[in-house]
């Protein structure tokens, strides 16, 4: 059963329209497609949805859901869910904000992109921004101390988990994206692992699903999915559910590196995936 709950479209930084993304998913045999455009922020960016477009986004995805709810020409029906990927910036915004509850979403993804050495509610910069920007900001904000940035990032993700209000945790260790070749920080040190384990410990018992996200691989930025295998093993040891998502920004990315995501989940010891379905959560045998 093919599912994807991390999908972007023209309402944020997606490069394929919602209509065409749904057509691509249906042609590929998906059973469930969840749209998760980057939610509006209290400030403007070139990758988040503008707040004035939220109503149109919700209406567009719900119209597509109705259009794909019935079989056609021998192609089975496909469930479409309306969600958002919502940034958590402590003291400023997050998935638990009332405006997102009022949107009556089918599900939401909680994610951290922004880090700041000044602490809440400052914004800082995004850990997944282009390489040159990241290098400049690491120097200007952290005096080049990548280990300090890593600790701030994981502290923010743990705070996001504790604040709650969402169903799926997005790209848990996104901070790896600009660490190609382990050039900025080592990922096998006690300091790094202790920082990441804050998130794992915070997740235990919350019911939040953690996505195995293949987007970094699809864009040539990482050689494995998020999260790293060792983190996935720690998640499994604590009975924290996972799903596999592509973080697609184009229709041809819906299945990108899916086999790698499934393989990581298996190697971590998982035998089932947990997804948000049309009538709540459901468990699927790991393919």
PDB file of C-alpha atoms in Angstrom:
ATOM      1  CA  UNK A   1       0.000   0.000   0.000  1.00  0.00           C
ATOM      2  CA  UNK A   2       1.662   3.207  -1.181  1.00  0.00           C
ATOM      3  CA  UNK A   3       1.301   6.289   1.015  1.00  0.00           C
ATOM      4  CA  UNK A   4       3.051   9.631   1.288  1.00  0.00           C
ATOM      5  CA  UNK A   5       2.210  12.308   3.831  1.00  0.00           C
ATOM      6  CA  UNK A   6       4.994  14.815   3.132  1.00  0.00           C
ATOM      7  CA  UNK A   7       4.049  16.513  -0.132  1.00  0.00           C
ATOM      8  CA  UNK A   8       4.511  20.107  -1.244  1.00  0.00           C
ATOM      9  CA  UNK A   9       2.817  21.976  -4.080  1.00  0.00           C
ATOM     10  CA  UNK A  10       2.401  25.435  -5.603  1.00  0.00           C
ATOM     11  CA  UNK A  11       1.049  26.930  -2.385  1.00  0.00           C
ATOM     12  CA  UNK A  12       4.557  26.919  -0.877  1.00  0.00           C
ATOM     13  CA  UNK A  13       7.873  25.963  -2.498  1.00  0.00           C
ATOM     14  CA  UNK A  14       6.573  22.942  -4.381  1.00  0.00           C
ATOM     15  CA  UNK A  15       7.356  22.895  -8.090  1.00  0.00           C
ATOM     16  CA  UNK A  16       4.363  20.793  -9.142  1.00  0.00           C
ATOM     17  CA  UNK A  17       0.755  21.899  -8.774  1.00  0.00           C
ATOM     18  CA  UNK A  18      -1.486  20.085  -6.318  1.00  0.00           C
ATOM     19  CA  UNK A  19      -3.601  18.871  -9.244  1.00  0.00           C
ATOM     20  CA  UNK A  20      -0.615  17.408 -11.086  1.00  0.00           C
ATOM     21  CA  UNK A  21       0.863  15.979  -7.897  1.00  0.00           C
ATOM     22  CA  UNK A  22      -2.381  14.119  -7.232  1.00  0.00           C
ATOM     23  CA  UNK A  23      -2.470  12.817 -10.813  1.00  0.00           C
ATOM     24  CA  UNK A  24       1.131  11.616 -10.532  1.00  0.00           C
ATOM     25  CA  UNK A  25       0.391   9.854  -7.252  1.00  0.00           C
ATOM     26  CA  UNK A  26      -2.684   8.155  -8.604  1.00  0.00           C
ATOM     27  CA  UNK A  27      -0.874   7.022 -11.752  1.00  0.00           C
ATOM     28  CA  UNK A  28       1.877   5.588  -9.532  1.00  0.00           C
ATOM     29  CA  UNK A  29      -0.652   3.552  -7.560  1.00  0.00           C
ATOM     30  CA  UNK A  30      -0.774   5.479  -4.304  1.00  0.00           C
ATOM     31  CA  UNK A  31      -3.599   4.643  -1.914  1.00  0.00           C
ATOM     32  CA  UNK A  32      -3.169   7.738   0.271  1.00  0.00           C
ATOM     33  CA  UNK A  33      -1.583  11.080  -0.561  1.00  0.00           C
ATOM     34  CA  UNK A  34      -1.225  13.679   2.158  1.00  0.00           C
ATOM     35  CA  UNK A  35      -0.507  17.280   1.219  1.00  0.00           C
ATOM     36  CA  UNK A  36       1.655  19.184   3.704  1.00  0.00           C
ATOM     37  CA  UNK A  37       2.534  22.605   2.349  1.00  0.00           C
ATOM     38  CA  UNK A  38       4.807  24.722   4.529  1.00  0.00           C
ATOM     39  CA  UNK A  39       2.445  26.544   6.869  1.00  0.00           C
ATOM     40  CA  UNK A  40       2.386  30.337   7.105  1.00  0.00           C
ATOM     41  CA  UNK A  41       4.906  31.926   9.466  1.00  0.00           C
ATOM     42  CA  UNK A  42       4.614  35.222  11.365  1.00  0.00           C
ATOM     43  CA  UNK A  43       7.171  36.633   8.910  1.00  0.00           C
ATOM     44  CA  UNK A  44       7.648  36.323   5.162  1.00  0.00           C
ATOM     45  CA  UNK A  45       9.866  33.753   3.444  1.00  0.00           C
ATOM     46  CA  UNK A  46      10.209  32.510  -0.109  1.00  0.00           C
ATOM     47  CA  UNK A  47       9.331  28.941   0.840  1.00  0.00           C
ATOM     48  CA  UNK A  48       6.387  29.130   3.242  1.00  0.00           C
ATOM     49  CA  UNK A  49       2.773  29.664   2.263  1.00  0.00           C
ATOM     50  CA  UNK A  50       1.535  33.224   2.548  1.00  0.00           C
ATOM     51  CA  UNK A  51      -1.114  33.440   5.252  1.00  0.00           C
ATOM     52  CA  UNK A  52      -3.613  34.937   2.813  1.00  0.00           C
ATOM     53  CA  UNK A  53      -3.532  31.726   0.764  1.00  0.00           C
ATOM     54  CA  UNK A  54      -4.338  29.261   3.541  1.00  0.00           C
ATOM     55  CA  UNK A  55      -8.073  29.210   2.800  1.00  0.00           C
ATOM     56  CA  UNK A  56      -7.495  28.620  -0.913  1.00  0.00           C
ATOM     57  CA  UNK A  57      -5.043  25.825  -0.116  1.00  0.00           C
ATOM     58  CA  UNK A  58      -7.495  24.023   2.142  1.00  0.00           C
ATOM     59  CA  UNK A  59     -10.274  24.354  -0.437  1.00  0.00           C
ATOM     60  CA  UNK A  60      -8.047  23.144  -3.286  1.00  0.00           C
ATOM     61  CA  UNK A  61      -6.906  20.008  -1.490  1.00  0.00           C
ATOM     62  CA  UNK A  62     -10.420  19.171  -0.296  1.00  0.00           C
ATOM     63  CA  UNK A  63     -11.723  19.542  -3.854  1.00  0.00           C
ATOM     64  CA  UNK A  64      -9.006  17.182  -5.077  1.00  0.00           C
ATOM     65  CA  UNK A  65      -9.953  14.732  -2.320  1.00  0.00           C
ATOM     66  CA  UNK A  66     -13.513  14.621  -3.650  1.00  0.00           C
ATOM     67  CA  UNK A  67     -12.317  14.195  -7.234  1.00  0.00           C
ATOM     68  CA  UNK A  68     -10.101  11.214  -6.400  1.00  0.00           C
ATOM     69  CA  UNK A  69     -12.499   9.478  -3.993  1.00  0.00           C
ATOM     70  CA  UNK A  70     -13.970   7.194  -6.676  1.00  0.00           C
ATOM     71  CA  UNK A  71     -12.387   4.646  -9.043  1.00  0.00           C
ATOM     72  CA  UNK A  72     -11.952   5.647 -12.659  1.00  0.00           C
ATOM     73  CA  UNK A  73     -10.972   3.740 -15.793  1.00  0.00           C
ATOM     74  CA  UNK A  74      -9.798   0.761 -13.807  1.00  0.00           C
ATOM     75  CA  UNK A  75      -7.697   2.873 -11.437  1.00  0.00           C
ATOM     76  CA  UNK A  76      -8.659   2.473  -7.761  1.00  0.00           C
ATOM     77  CA  UNK A  77      -9.763   5.444  -5.695  1.00  0.00           C
ATOM     78  CA  UNK A  78      -7.073   7.378  -3.851  1.00  0.00           C
ATOM     79  CA  UNK A  79      -7.514   9.034  -0.486  1.00  0.00           C
ATOM     80  CA  UNK A  80      -6.249  12.602  -0.264  1.00  0.00           C
ATOM     81  CA  UNK A  81      -5.605  14.233   3.101  1.00  0.00           C
ATOM     82  CA  UNK A  82      -5.119  17.910   3.822  1.00  0.00           C
ATOM     83  CA  UNK A  83      -2.287  18.710   6.179  1.00  0.00           C
ATOM     84  CA  UNK A  84       0.440  21.243   6.816  1.00  0.00           C
ATOM     85  CA  UNK A  85       4.105  21.095   7.686  1.00  0.00           C
ATOM     86  CA  UNK A  86       4.207  23.530  10.581  1.00  0.00           C
ATOM     87  CA  UNK A  87       7.404  25.119  11.835  1.00  0.00           C
ATOM     88  CA  UNK A  88       8.126  25.213  15.531  1.00  0.00           C
ATOM     89  CA  UNK A  89      10.017  28.297  16.701  1.00  0.00           C
ATOM     90  CA  UNK A  90       9.873  28.396  20.484  1.00  0.00           C
ATOM     91  CA  UNK A  91       8.075  31.441  21.814  1.00  0.00           C
ATOM     92  CA  UNK A  92       6.913  32.452  18.355  1.00  0.00           C
ATOM     93  CA  UNK A  93       4.907  29.766  16.550  1.00  0.00           C
ATOM     94  CA  UNK A  94       4.216  26.050  16.393  1.00  0.00           C
ATOM     95  CA  UNK A  95       1.793  23.272  15.470  1.00  0.00           C
ATOM     96  CA  UNK A  96      -0.278  23.774  18.624  1.00  0.00           C
ATOM     97  CA  UNK A  97      -1.260  27.322  17.599  1.00  0.00           C
ATOM     98  CA  UNK A  98      -5.012  27.883  17.548  1.00  0.00           C
ATOM     99  CA  UNK A  99      -5.173  28.983  13.910  1.00  0.00           C
ATOM    100  CA  UNK A 100      -3.990  25.558  12.807  1.00  0.00           C
ATOM    101  CA  UNK A 101      -6.512  23.751  14.989  1.00  0.00           C
ATOM    102  CA  UNK A 102      -9.210  25.942  13.449  1.00  0.00           C
ATOM    103  CA  UNK A 103      -8.158  24.782   9.972  1.00  0.00           C
ATOM    104  CA  UNK A 104      -9.534  21.298  10.789  1.00  0.00           C
ATOM    105  CA  UNK A 105      -6.601  19.520   9.188  1.00  0.00           C
ATOM    106  CA  UNK A 106      -6.589  15.778   8.655  1.00  0.00           C
ATOM    107  CA  UNK A 107      -3.075  15.688  10.120  1.00  0.00           C
ATOM    108  CA  UNK A 108      -0.014  17.868  10.552  1.00  0.00           C
ATOM    109  CA  UNK A 109       3.758  17.548  10.503  1.00  0.00           C
ATOM    110  CA  UNK A 110       5.785  19.315  13.160  1.00  0.00           C
ATOM    111  CA  UNK A 111       9.223  20.401  11.959  1.00  0.00           C
ATOM    112  CA  UNK A 112      12.181  22.497  13.011  1.00  0.00           C
ATOM    113  CA  UNK A 113      14.148  24.404  10.391  1.00  0.00           C
ATOM    114  CA  UNK A 114      15.273  27.499  12.308  1.00  0.00           C
ATOM    115  CA  UNK A 115      18.053  27.707  14.896  1.00  0.00           C
ATOM    116  CA  UNK A 116      19.359  30.656  16.886  1.00  0.00           C
ATOM    117  CA  UNK A 117      22.067  30.949  19.552  1.00  0.00           C
ATOM    118  CA  UNK A 118      20.048  33.727  21.192  1.00  0.00           C
ATOM    119  CA  UNK A 119      17.239  31.401  22.267  1.00  0.00           C
ATOM    120  CA  UNK A 120      13.483  31.975  21.997  1.00  0.00           C
ATOM    121  CA  UNK A 121      11.814  33.792  20.436  1.00  0.00           C
ATOM    122  CA  UNK A 122      14.580  34.790  18.001  1.00  0.00           C
ATOM    123  CA  UNK A 123      14.490  33.317  14.501  1.00  0.00           C
ATOM    124  CA  UNK A 124      18.104  32.905  13.389  1.00  0.00           C
ATOM    125  CA  UNK A 125      18.506  30.881  10.198  1.00  0.00           C
ATOM    126  CA  UNK A 126      17.497  27.565   8.657  1.00  0.00           C
ATOM    127  CA  UNK A 127      19.713  24.509   8.938  1.00  0.00           C
ATOM    128  CA  UNK A 128      18.694  23.299   5.478  1.00  0.00           C
ATOM    129  CA  UNK A 129      19.383  26.500   3.562  1.00  0.00           C
ATOM    130  CA  UNK A 130      21.797  26.545   0.587  1.00  0.00           C
ATOM    131  CA  UNK A 131      25.361  25.545   1.422  1.00  0.00           C
ATOM    132  CA  UNK A 132      26.949  28.981   0.998  1.00  0.00           C
ATOM    133  CA  UNK A 133      24.283  30.680   3.115  1.00  0.00           C
ATOM    134  CA  UNK A 134      24.609  28.021   5.788  1.00  0.00           C
ATOM    135  CA  UNK A 135      28.389  28.436   5.949  1.00  0.00           C
ATOM    136  CA  UNK A 136      28.073  32.206   6.286  1.00  0.00           C
ATOM    137  CA  UNK A 137      25.383  31.986   8.963  1.00  0.00           C
ATOM    138  CA  UNK A 138      27.250  29.317  10.918  1.00  0.00           C
ATOM    139  CA  UNK A 139      30.161  31.726  11.127  1.00  0.00           C
ATOM    140  CA  UNK A 140      28.152  34.857  11.887  1.00  0.00           C
ATOM    141  CA  UNK A 141      25.731  33.312  14.404  1.00  0.00           C
ATOM    142  CA  UNK A 142      27.909  30.611  15.994  1.00  0.00           C
ATOM    143  CA  UNK A 143      31.497  31.715  15.288  1.00  0.00           C
ATOM    144  CA  UNK A 144      31.818  28.518  13.269  1.00  0.00           C
ATOM    145  CA  UNK A 145      30.963  26.245  16.216  1.00  0.00           C
ATOM    146  CA  UNK A 146      28.884  23.569  14.482  1.00  0.00           C
ATOM    147  CA  UNK A 147      28.620  21.461  17.636  1.00  0.00           C
ATOM    148  CA  UNK A 148      26.857  24.321  19.406  1.00  0.00           C
ATOM    149  CA  UNK A 149      24.476  24.655  16.470  1.00  0.00           C
ATOM    150  CA  UNK A 150      23.747  20.922  16.624  1.00  0.00           C
ATOM    151  CA  UNK A 151      22.869  21.165  20.308  1.00  0.00           C
ATOM    152  CA  UNK A 152      20.568  24.126  19.697  1.00  0.00           C
ATOM    153  CA  UNK A 153      18.884  22.309  16.822  1.00  0.00           C
ATOM    154  CA  UNK A 154      18.117  19.148  18.775  1.00  0.00           C
ATOM    155  CA  UNK A 155      17.012  21.161  21.805  1.00  0.00           C
ATOM    156  CA  UNK A 156      14.524  22.925  19.524  1.00  0.00           C
ATOM    157  CA  UNK A 157      13.236  19.624  18.111  1.00  0.00           C
ATOM    158  CA  UNK A 158      12.800  18.229  21.629  1.00  0.00           C
ATOM    159  CA  UNK A 159      10.893  21.388  22.594  1.00  0.00           C
ATOM    160  CA  UNK A 160       8.699  20.940  19.518  1.00  0.00           C
ATOM    161  CA  UNK A 161       7.858  17.401  20.617  1.00  0.00           C
ATOM    162  CA  UNK A 162       7.041  18.517  24.146  1.00  0.00           C
ATOM    163  CA  UNK A 163       4.778  21.295  22.845  1.00  0.00           C
ATOM    164  CA  UNK A 164       2.896  18.760  20.694  1.00  0.00           C
ATOM    165  CA  UNK A 165      -0.141  19.504  18.584  1.00  0.00           C
ATOM    166  CA  UNK A 166       0.943  17.445  15.569  1.00  0.00           C
ATOM    167  CA  UNK A 167       0.868  13.875  14.265  1.00  0.00           C
ATOM    168  CA  UNK A 168       4.190  13.329  12.487  1.00  0.00           C
ATOM    169  CA  UNK A 169       7.667  14.611  13.344  1.00  0.00           C
ATOM    170  CA  UNK A 170       9.436  15.815  10.206  1.00  0.00           C
ATOM    171  CA  UNK A 171      13.058  15.002   9.268  1.00  0.00           C
ATOM    172  CA  UNK A 172      14.272  14.510  12.839  1.00  0.00           C
ATOM    173  CA  UNK A 173      17.976  15.061  12.070  1.00  0.00           C
ATOM    174  CA  UNK A 174      17.681  17.624   9.273  1.00  0.00           C
ATOM    175  CA  UNK A 175      20.806  19.257  10.697  1.00  0.00           C
ATOM    176  CA  UNK A 176      22.765  16.576   8.795  1.00  0.00           C
ATOM    177  CA  UNK A 177      21.804  18.095   5.439  1.00  0.00           C
ATOM    178  CA  UNK A 178      24.719  20.540   5.306  1.00  0.00           C
ATOM    179  CA  UNK A 179      27.219  18.126   6.854  1.00  0.00           C
ATOM    180  CA  UNK A 180      28.226  16.252   3.722  1.00  0.00           C
ATOM    181  CA  UNK A 181      31.278  14.092   4.320  1.00  0.00           C
ATOM    182  CA  UNK A 182      30.950  14.874   8.050  1.00  0.00           C
ATOM    183  CA  UNK A 183      32.856  18.041   7.180  1.00  0.00           C
ATOM    184  CA  UNK A 184      31.409  20.294   9.890  1.00  0.00           C
ATOM    185  CA  UNK A 185      30.709  17.986  12.816  1.00  0.00           C
ATOM    186  CA  UNK A 186      31.079  14.338  13.668  1.00  0.00           C
ATOM    187  CA  UNK A 187      27.881  12.379  14.078  1.00  0.00           C
ATOM    188  CA  UNK A 188      29.395   9.570  16.159  1.00  0.00           C
ATOM    189  CA  UNK A 189      30.526  11.519  19.210  1.00  0.00           C
ATOM    190  CA  UNK A 190      28.970  11.289  22.629  1.00  0.00           C
ATOM    191  CA  UNK A 191      28.112  14.981  22.469  1.00  0.00           C
ATOM    192  CA  UNK A 192      26.238  14.617  19.183  1.00  0.00           C
ATOM    193  CA  UNK A 193      24.383  11.518  20.274  1.00  0.00           C
ATOM    194  CA  UNK A 194      23.396  13.005  23.617  1.00  0.00           C
ATOM    195  CA  UNK A 195      21.905  15.987  21.794  1.00  0.00           C
ATOM    196  CA  UNK A 196      19.906  13.776  19.433  1.00  0.00           C
ATOM    197  CA  UNK A 197      18.750  11.507  22.246  1.00  0.00           C
ATOM    198  CA  UNK A 198      16.921  14.453  23.822  1.00  0.00           C
ATOM    199  CA  UNK A 199      14.450  14.111  20.961  1.00  0.00           C
ATOM    200  CA  UNK A 200      14.131  10.338  21.228  1.00  0.00           C
ATOM    201  CA  UNK A 201      13.476  10.567  24.955  1.00  0.00           C
ATOM    202  CA  UNK A 202      10.930  13.351  24.463  1.00  0.00           C
ATOM    203  CA  UNK A 203       9.065  11.268  21.868  1.00  0.00           C
ATOM    204  CA  UNK A 204       8.602   8.227  24.085  1.00  0.00           C
ATOM    205  CA  UNK A 205       4.962   7.775  25.026  1.00  0.00           C
ATOM    206  CA  UNK A 206       3.651  10.727  22.989  1.00  0.00           C
ATOM    207  CA  UNK A 207       2.096   8.737  20.138  1.00  0.00           C
ATOM    208  CA  UNK A 208       3.841  10.982  17.612  1.00  0.00           C
ATOM    209  CA  UNK A 209       4.858   9.180  14.426  1.00  0.00           C
ATOM    210  CA  UNK A 210       8.408   9.813  13.193  1.00  0.00           C
ATOM    211  CA  UNK A 211       8.858   9.969   9.456  1.00  0.00           C
ATOM    212  CA  UNK A 212      11.676   8.212   7.654  1.00  0.00           C
ATOM    213  CA  UNK A 213      12.272  11.013   5.169  1.00  0.00           C
ATOM    214  CA  UNK A 214      14.093  10.320   1.899  1.00  0.00           C
ATOM    215  CA  UNK A 215      14.157  13.931   0.691  1.00  0.00           C
ATOM    216  CA  UNK A 216      17.815  14.544   1.520  1.00  0.00           C
ATOM    217  CA  UNK A 217      18.837  11.571  -0.596  1.00  0.00           C
ATOM    218  CA  UNK A 218      16.573  12.575  -3.477  1.00  0.00           C
ATOM    219  CA  UNK A 219      18.227  15.989  -3.592  1.00  0.00           C
ATOM    220  CA  UNK A 220      21.756  14.587  -3.322  1.00  0.00           C
ATOM    221  CA  UNK A 221      22.431  16.108   0.096  1.00  0.00           C
ATOM    222  CA  UNK A 222      22.620  12.976   2.251  1.00  0.00           C
ATOM    223  CA  UNK A 223      23.621   9.372   1.656  1.00  0.00           C
ATOM    224  CA  UNK A 224      20.878   7.962   3.883  1.00  0.00           C
ATOM    225  CA  UNK A 225      17.348   8.929   4.955  1.00  0.00           C
ATOM    226  CA  UNK A 226      16.466  11.016   7.978  1.00  0.00           C
ATOM    227  CA  UNK A 227      16.807   9.853  10.700  1.00  0.00           C
ATOM    228  CA  UNK A 228      20.149   8.034  10.799  1.00  0.00           C
ATOM    229  CA  UNK A 229      19.952   4.296  11.365  1.00  0.00           C
ATOM    230  CA  UNK A 230      21.219   4.471  14.934  1.00  0.00           C
ATOM    231  CA  UNK A 231      18.451   6.946  15.812  1.00  0.00           C
ATOM    232  CA  UNK A 232      15.840   4.748  14.140  1.00  0.00           C
ATOM    233  CA  UNK A 233      17.019   1.815  16.258  1.00  0.00           C
ATOM    234  CA  UNK A 234      16.623   3.906  19.414  1.00  0.00           C
ATOM    235  CA  UNK A 235      13.121   4.892  18.292  1.00  0.00           C
ATOM    236  CA  UNK A 236      12.164   1.268  17.733  1.00  0.00           C
ATOM    237  CA  UNK A 237      13.529   0.284  21.140  1.00  0.00           C
ATOM    238  CA  UNK A 238      11.029   2.736  22.640  1.00  0.00           C
ATOM    239  CA  UNK A 239       8.112   1.542  20.477  1.00  0.00           C
ATOM    240  CA  UNK A 240       7.924   4.876  18.622  1.00  0.00           C
ATOM    241  CA  UNK A 241       6.042   4.411  15.346  1.00  0.00           C
ATOM    242  CA  UNK A 242       7.461   5.379  11.958  1.00  0.00           C
ATOM    243  CA  UNK A 243       6.200   6.040   8.444  1.00  0.00           C
ATOM    244  CA  UNK A 244       8.107   6.569   5.174  1.00  0.00           C
ATOM    245  CA  UNK A 245       7.749   9.894   3.333  1.00  0.00           C
ATOM    246  CA  UNK A 246       9.483  11.382   0.315  1.00  0.00           C
ATOM    247  CA  UNK A 247       9.178  15.109   1.113  1.00  0.00           C
ATOM    248  CA  UNK A 248       8.258  15.542  -2.551  1.00  0.00           C
ATOM    249  CA  UNK A 249       8.408  18.981  -4.153  1.00  0.00           C
ATOM    250  CA  UNK A 250       7.912  17.585  -7.668  1.00  0.00           C
ATOM    251  CA  UNK A 251       5.658  14.848  -8.974  1.00  0.00           C
ATOM    252  CA  UNK A 252       8.623  12.720 -10.001  1.00  0.00           C
ATOM    253  CA  UNK A 253       9.892  12.693  -6.400  1.00  0.00           C
ATOM    254  CA  UNK A 254       6.915  10.905  -4.863  1.00  0.00           C
ATOM    255  CA  UNK A 255       8.687   7.545  -4.930  1.00  0.00           C
ATOM    256  CA  UNK A 256      12.239   8.888  -4.728  1.00  0.00           C
ATOM    257  CA  UNK A 257      14.475   6.587  -2.662  1.00  0.00           C
ATOM    258  CA  UNK A 258      11.456   4.917  -1.096  1.00  0.00           C
ATOM    259  CA  UNK A 259      13.267   1.575  -1.081  1.00  0.00           C
ATOM    260  CA  UNK A 260      16.055   3.180   0.952  1.00  0.00           C
ATOM    261  CA  UNK A 261      13.518   4.406   3.473  1.00  0.00           C
ATOM    262  CA  UNK A 262      11.879   1.002   3.766  1.00  0.00           C
ATOM    263  CA  UNK A 263      15.282  -0.659   4.095  1.00  0.00           C
ATOM    264  CA  UNK A 264      16.305   1.654   6.931  1.00  0.00           C
ATOM    265  CA  UNK A 265      13.080   0.952   8.805  1.00  0.00           C
ATOM    266  CA  UNK A 266      13.632  -2.799   8.444  1.00  0.00           C
ATOM    267  CA  UNK A 267      17.264  -2.561   9.543  1.00  0.00           C
ATOM    268  CA  UNK A 268      16.126  -0.624  12.604  1.00  0.00           C
ATOM    269  CA  UNK A 269      13.896  -3.569  13.516  1.00  0.00           C
ATOM    270  CA  UNK A 270      10.505  -2.296  12.369  1.00  0.00           C
ATOM    271  CA  UNK A 271       8.025  -4.762  10.919  1.00  0.00           C
ATOM    272  CA  UNK A 272       5.180  -2.316  10.366  1.00  0.00           C
ATOM    273  CA  UNK A 273       4.583   1.288   9.404  1.00  0.00           C
ATOM    274  CA  UNK A 274       2.014   3.561  11.011  1.00  0.00           C
ATOM    275  CA  UNK A 275       0.214   6.016   8.748  1.00  0.00           C
ATOM    276  CA  UNK A 276      -2.639   8.479   8.988  1.00  0.00           C
ATOM    277  CA  UNK A 277      -5.533   7.092   6.951  1.00  0.00           C
ATOM    278  CA  UNK A 278      -8.923   8.380   5.932  1.00  0.00           C
ATOM    279  CA  UNK A 279     -10.393   7.204   9.236  1.00  0.00           C
ATOM    280  CA  UNK A 280      -7.502   7.727  11.601  1.00  0.00           C
ATOM    281  CA  UNK A 281      -4.281   5.845  12.081  1.00  0.00           C
ATOM    282  CA  UNK A 282      -3.611   2.439  10.666  1.00  0.00           C
ATOM    283  CA  UNK A 283      -0.734   0.004  10.695  1.00  0.00           C
ATOM    284  CA  UNK A 284       0.688  -1.459   7.499  1.00  0.00           C
ATOM    285  CA  UNK A 285       3.025  -4.431   7.211  1.00  0.00           C
ATOM    286  CA  UNK A 286       6.473  -3.275   6.168  1.00  0.00           C
ATOM    287  CA  UNK A 287       6.806  -4.088   2.481  1.00  0.00           C
TER     288      UNK A 287
END
